[in-house]
PDB file of C-alpha atoms in Angstrom:
ATOM      1  CA  MET A   1     -31.480  23.974  -0.308  1.00 47.00           C
ATOM      2  CA  ALA A   2     -33.345  21.391   1.745  1.00 50.00           C
ATOM      3  CA  CYS A   3     -31.399  18.604   3.351  1.00 54.00           C
ATOM      4  CA  ALA A   4     -31.883  15.105   1.920  1.00 50.00           C
ATOM      5  CA  ASN A   5     -32.923  13.249   5.044  1.00 54.00           C
ATOM      6  CA  LEU A   6     -31.952   9.834   3.696  1.00 56.00           C
ATOM      7  CA  HIS A   7     -28.331  10.854   3.198  1.00 55.00           C
ATOM      8  CA  CYS A   8     -28.245  12.707   6.514  1.00 55.00           C
ATOM      9  CA  LYS A   9     -29.171   9.438   8.192  1.00 48.00           C
ATOM     10  CA  ARG A  10     -26.247   7.787   6.401  1.00 61.00           C
ATOM     11  CA  GLY A  11     -23.751  10.120   8.027  1.00 65.00           C
ATOM     12  CA  TRP A  12     -24.007  13.145   5.742  1.00 73.00           C
ATOM     13  CA  THR A  13     -24.747  16.424   7.475  1.00 78.00           C
ATOM     14  CA  CYS A  14     -27.126  18.899   5.860  1.00 81.00           C
ATOM     15  CA  ARG A  15     -24.122  21.095   5.073  1.00 81.00           C
ATOM     16  CA  ASP A  16     -22.272  18.221   3.386  1.00 78.00           C
ATOM     17  CA  ASP A  17     -25.359  17.233   1.433  1.00 80.00           C
ATOM     18  CA  CYS A  18     -25.860  20.824   0.282  1.00 84.00           C
ATOM     19  CA  LYS A  19     -22.241  20.986  -0.926  1.00 82.00           C
ATOM     20  CA  TYR A  20     -22.731  17.738  -2.818  1.00 83.00           C
ATOM     21  CA  GLU A  21     -25.908  18.908  -4.569  1.00 84.00           C
ATOM     22  CA  CYS A  22     -24.380  22.295  -5.427  1.00 88.00           C
ATOM     23  CA  MET A  23     -21.297  20.547  -6.802  1.00 84.00           C
ATOM     24  CA  TRP A  24     -23.370  18.568  -9.280  1.00 81.00           C
ATOM     25  CA  LEU A  25     -25.410  21.631 -10.193  1.00 87.00           C
ATOM     26  CA  THR A  26     -22.139  23.381 -11.051  1.00 89.00           C
ATOM     27  CA  VAL A  27     -20.857  20.378 -13.027  1.00 86.00           C
ATOM     28  CA  GLY A  28     -24.085  20.285 -15.020  1.00 88.00           C
ATOM     29  CA  LEU A  29     -23.795  23.960 -15.925  1.00 88.00           C
ATOM     30  CA  TYR A  30     -20.144  23.574 -16.971  1.00 89.00           C
ATOM     31  CA  VAL A  31     -20.878  20.570 -19.186  1.00 86.00           C
ATOM     32  CA  GLN A  32     -23.974  22.222 -20.653  1.00 86.00           C
ATOM     33  CA  GLU A  33     -21.923  25.239 -21.719  1.00 83.00           C
ATOM     34  CA  GLY A  34     -19.189  23.066 -23.222  1.00 83.00           C
ATOM     35  CA  TYR A  35     -16.547  23.627 -20.549  1.00 86.00           C
ATOM     36  CA  LYS A  36     -14.310  20.970 -19.023  1.00 88.00           C
ATOM     37  CA  VAL A  37     -15.451  19.207 -15.866  1.00 86.00           C
ATOM     38  CA  PRO A  38     -14.170  21.310 -12.945  1.00 86.00           C
ATOM     39  CA  GLN A  39     -12.377  20.112  -9.842  1.00 82.00           C
ATOM     40  CA  PHE A  40     -13.547  21.127  -6.379  1.00 83.00           C
ATOM     41  CA  HIS A  41     -10.785  21.862  -3.865  1.00 78.00           C
ATOM     42  CA  GLY A  42      -8.405  19.977  -6.143  1.00 76.00           C
ATOM     43  CA  LYS A  43     -10.610  16.888  -6.433  1.00 82.00           C
ATOM     44  CA  TRP A  44     -12.889  15.501  -9.117  1.00 80.00           C
ATOM     45  CA  PRO A  45     -16.642  15.164  -8.555  1.00 82.00           C
ATOM     46  CA  PHE A  46     -17.749  11.629  -7.676  1.00 82.00           C
ATOM     47  CA  SER A  47     -21.184  10.081  -7.620  1.00 86.00           C
ATOM     48  CA  ARG A  48     -21.679   8.864  -4.056  1.00 85.00           C
ATOM     49  CA  PHE A  49     -23.178   5.497  -3.187  1.00 84.00           C
ATOM     50  CA  LEU A  50     -24.843   4.990   0.194  1.00 82.00           C
ATOM     51  CA  PHE A  51     -22.319   6.532   2.611  1.00 79.00           C
ATOM     52  CA  PHE A  52     -19.333   6.103   0.241  1.00 84.00           C
ATOM     53  CA  GLN A  53     -18.013   9.399  -1.092  1.00 88.00           C
ATOM     54  CA  GLU A  54     -15.661   7.695  -3.584  1.00 89.00           C
ATOM     55  CA  PRO A  55     -17.167   4.202  -3.913  1.00 93.00           C
ATOM     56  CA  ALA A  56     -14.674   2.675  -6.372  1.00 94.00           C
ATOM     57  CA  SER A  57     -11.569   3.755  -4.442  1.00 94.00           C
ATOM     58  CA  ALA A  58     -13.143   2.773  -1.117  1.00 95.00           C
ATOM     59  CA  PHE A  59     -14.133  -0.685  -2.374  1.00 95.00           C
ATOM     60  CA  ALA A  60     -10.737  -1.230  -4.028  1.00 95.00           C
ATOM     61  CA  SER A  61      -8.948  -0.231  -0.806  1.00 96.00           C
ATOM     62  CA  LEU A  62     -11.112  -2.687   1.117  1.00 96.00           C
ATOM     63  CA  LEU A  63     -10.265  -5.474  -1.347  1.00 96.00           C
ATOM     64  CA  ASN A  64      -6.549  -4.670  -1.047  1.00 96.00           C
ATOM     65  CA  GLY A  65      -6.851  -4.954   2.709  1.00 96.00           C
ATOM     66  CA  LEU A  66      -8.703  -8.276   2.441  1.00 95.00           C
ATOM     67  CA  ALA A  67      -6.076  -9.612   0.018  1.00 93.00           C
ATOM     68  CA  ASN A  68      -3.374  -8.631   2.523  1.00 93.00           C
ATOM     69  CA  LEU A  69      -5.237 -10.325   5.359  1.00 94.00           C
ATOM     70  CA  VAL A  70      -5.827 -13.569   3.438  1.00 92.00           C
ATOM     71  CA  MET A  71      -2.218 -13.803   2.280  1.00 90.00           C
ATOM     72  CA  LEU A  72      -0.948 -12.901   5.761  1.00 91.00           C
ATOM     73  CA  ASN A  73      -2.870 -15.831   7.241  1.00 92.00           C
ATOM     74  CA  ARG A  74      -1.518 -18.149   4.550  1.00 89.00           C
ATOM     75  CA  TYR A  75       2.010 -16.928   5.226  1.00 88.00           C
ATOM     76  CA  LYS A  76       1.611 -17.527   8.970  1.00 90.00           C
ATOM     77  CA  ALA A  77       0.263 -21.015   8.294  1.00 87.00           C
ATOM     78  CA  ALA A  78       3.183 -21.938   6.020  1.00 85.00           C
ATOM     79  CA  VAL A  79       6.139 -20.263   7.746  1.00 85.00           C
ATOM     80  CA  PRO A  80       6.979 -20.871  11.424  1.00 85.00           C
ATOM     81  CA  PRO A  81       7.863 -17.971  13.759  1.00 87.00           C
ATOM     82  CA  SER A  82      11.386 -19.355  14.161  1.00 82.00           C
ATOM     83  CA  SER A  83      12.275 -18.673  10.526  1.00 81.00           C
ATOM     84  CA  PRO A  84      14.374 -15.636   9.564  1.00 80.00           C
ATOM     85  CA  MET A  85      12.464 -12.485   8.624  1.00 82.00           C
ATOM     86  CA  TYR A  86       9.175 -13.899   9.972  1.00 87.00           C
ATOM     87  CA  HIS A  87       8.471 -11.103  12.430  1.00 90.00           C
ATOM     88  CA  THR A  88       9.661  -8.399  10.020  1.00 90.00           C
ATOM     89  CA  CYS A  89       7.269  -9.669   7.336  1.00 90.00           C
ATOM     90  CA  ILE A  90       4.401  -9.933   9.828  1.00 93.00           C
ATOM     91  CA  ALA A  91       5.021  -6.352  10.981  1.00 94.00           C
ATOM     92  CA  PHE A  92       5.041  -5.154   7.363  1.00 94.00           C
ATOM     93  CA  ALA A  93       1.737  -6.933   6.756  1.00 94.00           C
ATOM     94  CA  TRP A  94       0.091  -5.167   9.702  1.00 96.00           C
ATOM     95  CA  VAL A  95       1.471  -1.787   8.632  1.00 96.00           C
ATOM     96  CA  SER A  96      -0.012  -2.422   5.183  1.00 95.00           C
ATOM     97  CA  LEU A  97      -3.351  -3.516   6.637  1.00 96.00           C
ATOM     98  CA  ASN A  98      -3.489  -0.341   8.702  1.00 97.00           C
ATOM     99  CA  ALA A  99      -2.789   1.752   5.598  1.00 97.00           C
ATOM    100  CA  TRP A 100      -5.546   0.055   3.593  1.00 96.00           C
ATOM    101  CA  PHE A 101      -7.950   0.506   6.501  1.00 97.00           C
ATOM    102  CA  TRP A 102      -7.379   4.261   6.544  1.00 97.00           C
ATOM    103  CA  SER A 103      -7.477   4.410   2.750  1.00 96.00           C
ATOM    104  CA  THR A 104     -10.922   2.812   2.883  1.00 96.00           C
ATOM    105  CA  ILE A 105     -12.072   5.257   5.557  1.00 95.00           C
ATOM    106  CA  PHE A 106     -10.666   8.264   3.672  1.00 95.00           C
ATOM    107  CA  HIS A 107     -12.373   7.349   0.397  1.00 94.00           C
ATOM    108  CA  THR A 108     -15.577   6.718   2.305  1.00 93.00           C
ATOM    109  CA  ARG A 109     -15.556  10.157   3.924  1.00 90.00           C
ATOM    110  CA  ASP A 110     -12.984  12.813   3.083  1.00 88.00           C
ATOM    111  CA  THR A 111     -12.252  14.799   6.242  1.00 88.00           C
ATOM    112  CA  ASN A 112      -9.173  16.544   7.555  1.00 89.00           C
ATOM    113  CA  LEU A 113      -8.436  13.612   9.881  1.00 93.00           C
ATOM    114  CA  THR A 114      -9.045  10.801   7.393  1.00 94.00           C
ATOM    115  CA  GLU A 115      -6.958  12.544   4.728  1.00 94.00           C
ATOM    116  CA  LYS A 116      -3.974  12.923   7.056  1.00 95.00           C
ATOM    117  CA  MET A 117      -4.225   9.340   8.286  1.00 96.00           C
ATOM    118  CA  ASP A 118      -4.374   8.063   4.706  1.00 96.00           C
ATOM    119  CA  TYR A 119      -1.273  10.033   3.729  1.00 96.00           C
ATOM    120  CA  PHE A 120       0.709   9.243   6.885  1.00 97.00           C
ATOM    121  CA  CYS A 121      -0.058   5.515   6.819  1.00 97.00           C
ATOM    122  CA  ALA A 122       0.908   5.319   3.140  1.00 95.00           C
ATOM    123  CA  SER A 123       4.269   6.900   4.003  1.00 96.00           C
ATOM    124  CA  ALA A 124       4.703   4.346   6.794  1.00 97.00           C
ATOM    125  CA  VAL A 125       4.226   1.493   4.304  1.00 95.00           C
ATOM    126  CA  ILE A 126       6.880   2.879   1.949  1.00 94.00           C
ATOM    127  CA  LEU A 127       9.354   3.369   4.799  1.00 96.00           C
ATOM    128  CA  HIS A 128       8.679  -0.089   6.197  1.00 95.00           C
ATOM    129  CA  SER A 129       9.278  -1.559   2.748  1.00 93.00           C
ATOM    130  CA  VAL A 130      12.707   0.099   2.780  1.00 95.00           C
ATOM    131  CA  TYR A 131      13.320  -1.372   6.240  1.00 95.00           C
ATOM    132  CA  LEU A 132      12.192  -4.806   5.010  1.00 92.00           C
ATOM    133  CA  CYS A 133      14.677  -4.510   2.160  1.00 91.00           C
ATOM    134  CA  CYS A 134      17.440  -3.484   4.578  1.00 93.00           C
ATOM    135  CA  VAL A 135      16.814  -6.428   6.893  1.00 90.00           C
ATOM    136  CA  ARG A 136      16.633  -8.895   4.034  1.00 87.00           C
ATOM    137  CA  THR A 137      19.762  -7.689   2.249  1.00 87.00           C
ATOM    138  CA  LEU A 138      21.952  -6.653   5.194  1.00 85.00           C
ATOM    139  CA  GLY A 139      20.174  -7.163   8.487  1.00 71.00           C
ATOM    140  CA  LEU A 140      20.683 -10.908   8.928  1.00 72.00           C
ATOM    141  CA  LYS A 141      24.423 -10.378   8.599  1.00 81.00           C
ATOM    142  CA  ARG A 142      24.536  -6.972  10.307  1.00 85.00           C
ATOM    143  CA  PRO A 143      21.618  -6.838  12.774  1.00 86.00           C
ATOM    144  CA  ALA A 144      23.038  -3.788  14.565  1.00 88.00           C
ATOM    145  CA  PHE A 145      23.032  -1.803  11.325  1.00 90.00           C
ATOM    146  CA  ALA A 146      19.441  -2.828  10.594  1.00 90.00           C
ATOM    147  CA  THR A 147      18.383  -1.707  14.070  1.00 92.00           C
ATOM    148  CA  VAL A 148      20.042   1.698  13.704  1.00 94.00           C
ATOM    149  CA  PHE A 149      18.648   2.131  10.203  1.00 94.00           C
ATOM    150  CA  GLY A 150      15.169   1.220  11.421  1.00 94.00           C
ATOM    151  CA  GLY A 151      15.466   3.842  14.153  1.00 96.00           C
ATOM    152  CA  PHE A 152      16.473   6.431  11.558  1.00 96.00           C
ATOM    153  CA  LEU A 153      13.413   5.587   9.436  1.00 96.00           C
ATOM    154  CA  LEU A 154      11.144   5.952  12.473  1.00 97.00           C
ATOM    155  CA  LEU A 155      12.703   9.328  13.242  1.00 97.00           C
ATOM    156  CA  PHE A 156      12.194  10.435   9.647  1.00 97.00           C
ATOM    157  CA  LEU A 157       8.543   9.363   9.746  1.00 97.00           C
ATOM    158  CA  ALA A 158       8.016  11.266  13.004  1.00 97.00           C
ATOM    159  CA  CYS A 159       9.577  14.423  11.532  1.00 97.00           C
ATOM    160  CA  HIS A 160       7.592  14.006   8.317  1.00 97.00           C
ATOM    161  CA  ILE A 161       4.293  13.729  10.188  1.00 97.00           C
ATOM    162  CA  SER A 162       5.191  16.573  12.556  1.00 96.00           C
ATOM    163  CA  TYR A 163       5.974  18.944   9.693  1.00 96.00           C
ATOM    164  CA  LEU A 164       2.769  18.152   7.799  1.00 95.00           C
ATOM    165  CA  THR A 165       0.686  18.397  10.970  1.00 94.00           C
ATOM    166  CA  LEU A 166       2.230  21.291  12.882  1.00 94.00           C
ATOM    167  CA  VAL A 167       3.821  23.457  10.190  1.00 92.00           C
ATOM    168  CA  ARG A 168       2.020  23.074   6.865  1.00 91.00           C
ATOM    169  CA  PHE A 169       0.258  20.269   5.045  1.00 91.00           C
ATOM    170  CA  ASP A 170       2.300  20.550   1.863  1.00 92.00           C
ATOM    171  CA  TYR A 171       1.016  18.187  -0.827  1.00 89.00           C
ATOM    172  CA  GLY A 172       4.024  18.841  -3.054  1.00 90.00           C
ATOM    173  CA  TYR A 173       6.528  18.049  -0.309  1.00 94.00           C
ATOM    174  CA  ASN A 174       4.634  14.914   0.701  1.00 94.00           C
ATOM    175  CA  MET A 175       4.597  13.685  -2.889  1.00 91.00           C
ATOM    176  CA  ALA A 176       8.305  14.449  -3.409  1.00 93.00           C
ATOM    177  CA  ALA A 177       9.282  12.691  -0.173  1.00 95.00           C
ATOM    178  CA  ASN A 178       7.289   9.569  -1.006  1.00 93.00           C
ATOM    179  CA  VAL A 179       8.631   9.443  -4.568  1.00 91.00           C
ATOM    180  CA  ALA A 180      12.229   9.760  -3.330  1.00 94.00           C
ATOM    181  CA  ILE A 181      11.766   6.996  -0.758  1.00 94.00           C
ATOM    182  CA  GLY A 182       9.956   4.859  -3.316  1.00 91.00           C
ATOM    183  CA  LEU A 183      12.851   5.178  -5.779  1.00 92.00           C
ATOM    184  CA  LEU A 184      15.347   4.252  -3.047  1.00 93.00           C
ATOM    185  CA  ASN A 185      13.217   1.204  -2.290  1.00 92.00           C
ATOM    186  CA  LEU A 186      12.983   0.295  -5.989  1.00 93.00           C
ATOM    187  CA  PHE A 187      16.703   0.467  -6.779  1.00 94.00           C
ATOM    188  CA  TRP A 188      17.717  -1.246  -3.538  1.00 94.00           C
ATOM    189  CA  TRP A 189      15.413  -4.204  -4.212  1.00 91.00           C
ATOM    190  CA  LEU A 190      16.412  -4.430  -7.877  1.00 92.00           C
ATOM    191  CA  GLY A 191      20.113  -4.329  -6.983  1.00 92.00           C
ATOM    192  CA  TRP A 192      19.690  -7.196  -4.534  1.00 88.00           C
ATOM    193  CA  CYS A 193      17.654  -9.205  -7.044  1.00 88.00           C
ATOM    194  CA  MET A 194      20.256  -8.788  -9.785  1.00 88.00           C
ATOM    195  CA  ARG A 195      23.023  -9.985  -7.474  1.00 88.00           C
ATOM    196  CA  ASN A 196      21.053 -13.068  -6.443  1.00 83.00           C
ATOM    197  CA  GLN A 197      19.153 -14.025  -9.595  1.00 82.00           C
ATOM    198  CA  GLN A 198      21.353 -17.063 -10.289  1.00 81.00           C
ATOM    199  CA  ARG A 199      21.434 -18.351  -6.712  1.00 81.00           C
ATOM    200  CA  LEU A 200      17.804 -17.644  -5.824  1.00 77.00           C
ATOM    201  CA  PRO A 201      15.566 -18.390  -8.836  1.00 76.00           C
ATOM    202  CA  TYR A 202      12.402 -17.087  -7.132  1.00 76.00           C
ATOM    203  CA  VAL A 203      13.644 -13.474  -7.044  1.00 81.00           C
ATOM    204  CA  TRP A 204      11.867 -12.823 -10.342  1.00 84.00           C
ATOM    205  CA  LYS A 205       8.723 -12.464  -8.229  1.00 82.00           C
ATOM    206  CA  CYS A 206      10.408  -9.750  -6.199  1.00 84.00           C
ATOM    207  CA  VAL A 207      11.409  -7.958  -9.407  1.00 87.00           C
ATOM    208  CA  ALA A 208       7.860  -8.266 -10.714  1.00 87.00           C
ATOM    209  CA  VAL A 209       6.378  -6.862  -7.501  1.00 87.00           C
ATOM    210  CA  VAL A 210       8.592  -3.773  -7.264  1.00 87.00           C
ATOM    211  CA  LEU A 211       8.337  -2.985 -10.989  1.00 90.00           C
ATOM    212  CA  LEU A 212       4.571  -3.479 -11.037  1.00 89.00           C
ATOM    213  CA  LEU A 213       4.076  -1.248  -8.011  1.00 87.00           C
ATOM    214  CA  GLN A 214       6.171   1.531  -9.544  1.00 85.00           C
ATOM    215  CA  ALA A 215       4.539   1.185 -12.966  1.00 85.00           C
ATOM    216  CA  LEU A 216       1.025   1.167 -11.522  1.00 87.00           C
ATOM    217  CA  ALA A 217       1.839   4.227  -9.424  1.00 84.00           C
ATOM    218  CA  LEU A 218       2.270   6.118 -12.711  1.00 84.00           C
ATOM    219  CA  LEU A 219      -1.503   5.897 -13.091  1.00 83.00           C
ATOM    220  CA  GLU A 220      -1.627   8.753 -10.595  1.00 78.00           C
ATOM    221  CA  LEU A 221      -0.210  10.988 -13.327  1.00 78.00           C
ATOM    222  CA  LEU A 222      -3.291  10.355 -15.493  1.00 82.00           C
ATOM    223  CA  ASP A 223      -5.527  13.080 -14.155  1.00 81.00           C
ATOM    224  CA  PHE A 224      -8.912  12.720 -15.846  1.00 85.00           C
ATOM    225  CA  PRO A 225     -12.564  13.126 -14.786  1.00 84.00           C
ATOM    226  CA  PRO A 226     -14.008   9.920 -13.296  1.00 83.00           C
ATOM    227  CA  LEU A 227     -15.434   7.446 -15.794  1.00 86.00           C
ATOM    228  CA  PHE A 228     -19.149   7.098 -15.077  1.00 88.00           C
ATOM    229  CA  TRP A 229     -18.394   9.568 -12.246  1.00 86.00           C
ATOM    230  CA  VAL A 230     -16.909   6.627 -10.301  1.00 87.00           C
ATOM    231  CA  PHE A 231     -13.572   5.430 -11.730  1.00 90.00           C
ATOM    232  CA  ASP A 232     -10.731   7.941 -11.753  1.00 88.00           C
ATOM    233  CA  ALA A 233      -6.996   7.201 -12.112  1.00 90.00           C
ATOM    234  CA  HIS A 234      -6.609   6.779  -8.353  1.00 90.00           C
ATOM    235  CA  ALA A 235      -9.396   4.179  -8.207  1.00 91.00           C
ATOM    236  CA  ILE A 236      -7.943   2.269 -11.170  1.00 92.00           C
ATOM    237  CA  TRP A 237      -4.552   2.311  -9.428  1.00 92.00           C
ATOM    238  CA  HIS A 238      -6.025   0.797  -6.271  1.00 92.00           C
ATOM    239  CA  ILE A 239      -7.881  -1.851  -8.280  1.00 93.00           C
ATOM    240  CA  SER A 240      -4.685  -2.773 -10.144  1.00 91.00           C
ATOM    241  CA  THR A 241      -2.661  -3.360  -6.963  1.00 91.00           C
ATOM    242  CA  ILE A 242      -4.979  -6.082  -5.608  1.00 92.00           C
ATOM    243  CA  PRO A 243      -3.247  -9.021  -7.407  1.00 90.00           C
ATOM    244  CA  VAL A 244       0.198  -7.581  -6.588  1.00 89.00           C
ATOM    245  CA  ASN A 245      -0.469  -8.298  -2.907  1.00 85.00           C
ATOM    246  CA  ILE A 246      -0.857 -11.992  -3.729  1.00 84.00           C
ATOM    247  CA  LEU A 247       2.372 -12.066  -5.734  1.00 83.00           C
ATOM    248  CA  PHE A 248       4.263 -10.309  -2.931  1.00 84.00           C
ATOM    249  CA  TYR A 249       3.279 -12.837  -0.260  1.00 83.00           C
ATOM    250  CA  ARG A 250       4.040 -15.744  -2.577  1.00 79.00           C
ATOM    251  CA  GLU A 251       7.522 -14.328  -3.067  1.00 77.00           C
ATOM    252  CA  VAL A 252       8.287 -13.928   0.630  1.00 77.00           C
ATOM    253  CA  LYS A 253       6.863 -17.386   1.340  1.00 74.00           C
ATOM    254  CA  ALA A 254       9.023 -18.855  -1.424  1.00 71.00           C
ATOM    255  CA  ALA A 255      12.068 -17.115   0.003  1.00 68.00           C
ATOM    256  CA  TYR A 256      11.755 -18.512   3.492  1.00 63.00           C
ATOM    257  CA  LEU A 257      10.489 -21.948   2.578  1.00 62.00           C
ATOM    258  CA  GLY A 258      13.352 -22.285   0.138  1.00 57.00           C
ATOM    259  CA  PHE A 259      11.216 -23.358  -2.819  1.00 41.00           C
ATOM    260  CA  PRO A 260      11.371 -21.585  -6.206  1.00 39.00           C
ATOM    261  CA  GLY A 261       7.581 -21.748  -6.522  1.00 39.00           C
ATOM    262  CA  GLY A 262       6.786 -21.161  -2.906  1.00 39.00           C
ATOM    263  CA  HIS A 263       4.248 -24.000  -2.671  1.00 43.00           C
ATOM    264  CA  LEU A 264       4.132 -27.010  -0.367  1.00 41.00           C
ATOM    265  CA  SER A 265       2.606 -29.441  -2.836  1.00 36.00           C
ATOM    266  CA  SER A 266       3.112 -32.662  -0.932  1.00 34.00           C
ATOM    267  CA  HIS A 267       3.942 -34.151   2.449  1.00 34.00           C
ATOM    268  CA  ARG A 268       7.309 -35.190   1.052  1.00 34.00           C
ATOM    269  CA  ASN A 269       8.162 -31.631   0.104  1.00 37.00           C
ATOM    270  CA  PHE A 270       7.089 -30.449   3.521  1.00 34.00           C
ATOM    271  CA  SER A 271       9.299 -32.994   5.254  1.00 33.00           C
ATOM    272  CA  SER A 272      12.319 -32.039   3.173  1.00 33.00           C
ATOM    273  CA  ALA A 273      11.757 -28.374   3.968  1.00 34.00           C
ATOM    274  CA  ARG A 274      11.604 -28.735   7.724  1.00 35.00           C
ATOM    275  CA  GLY A 275      15.376 -28.552   8.046  1.00 35.00           C
ATOM    276  CA  LEU A 276      15.410 -25.177   6.279  1.00 33.00           C
ATOM    277  CA  LEU A 277      12.466 -23.824   8.233  1.00 35.00           C
ATOM    278  CA  HIS A 278      14.051 -24.525  11.585  1.00 36.00           C
ATOM    279  CA  MET A 279      17.718 -24.027  10.787  1.00 38.00           C
ATOM    280  CA  PRO A 280      19.735 -21.707  13.060  1.00 38.00           C
ATOM    281  CA  LEU A 281      19.875 -18.053  12.121  1.00 39.00           C
ATOM    282  CA  ASP A 282      23.578 -18.139  11.224  1.00 39.00           C
ATOM    283  CA  ARG A 283      22.932 -20.819   8.570  1.00 38.00           C
ATOM    284  CA  ALA A 284      19.836 -19.042   7.306  1.00 42.00           C
ATOM    285  CA  ARG A 285      21.886 -15.944   6.524  1.00 43.00           C
ATOM    286  CA  GLY A 286      23.161 -17.670   3.431  1.00 40.00           C
ATOM    287  CA  PHE A 287      19.705 -17.429   1.886  1.00 39.00           C
ATOM    288  CA  CYS A 288      19.654 -13.604   1.977  1.00 43.00           C
TER     289      CYS A 288
END
């Protein structure tokens, strides 16, 4: 089959373009004979756009990254570096941005490297969320424990990546590991929120974030052919998480500004908050 020069110029090799055309020829034959749409190497067929292999998932990943970046800048503008948890939240934001970057790259072009980076960076986000929970619930009172626990999580991530890279890239193991860590993260956050719901009225946002993320992740279980050959369950999942990023950053800003709504609506409010923003760490521990 002749190579489509236009797509070759957009980064598709003749071999890749031939695979793409043969894939759709096969899909057409299956549908014509009344069979279900087949998967190719475990993945649904997608209609490419320009150089995007999975345009909806790639665009949604990009929007998630942009939402993270915008809210990160707003957080940095509202919360001073001297406040508790500032650097931990900033680090989590950059880990998330890195994950969305590789998710965008992976859905643009599916290669062995981009797939691994997408999976590994997603695992890093889940583990860092557990670390964020540890620091917020225990770390301000027991910083040594948080440091040791953070080291353990880094060691686990290194072993996880080493196994998938050097031994066998096991999709089932990777899924099971991420689900287990995600459940630990869920119940830890919910436990902390339940204990502090009377004292800290803004924790409902934290509850909403963790429950929404877990509920939306269930979309991955809906394995169906892409709608219009563009929107599959994975793409819809990524689209659904965009507003959750905004809610998450509003919650952490509310927590460390000390306002239930997390907004600095007036100069008077800002002045009254300055004492909280710059209070010593030992006094700030009472807010966690």
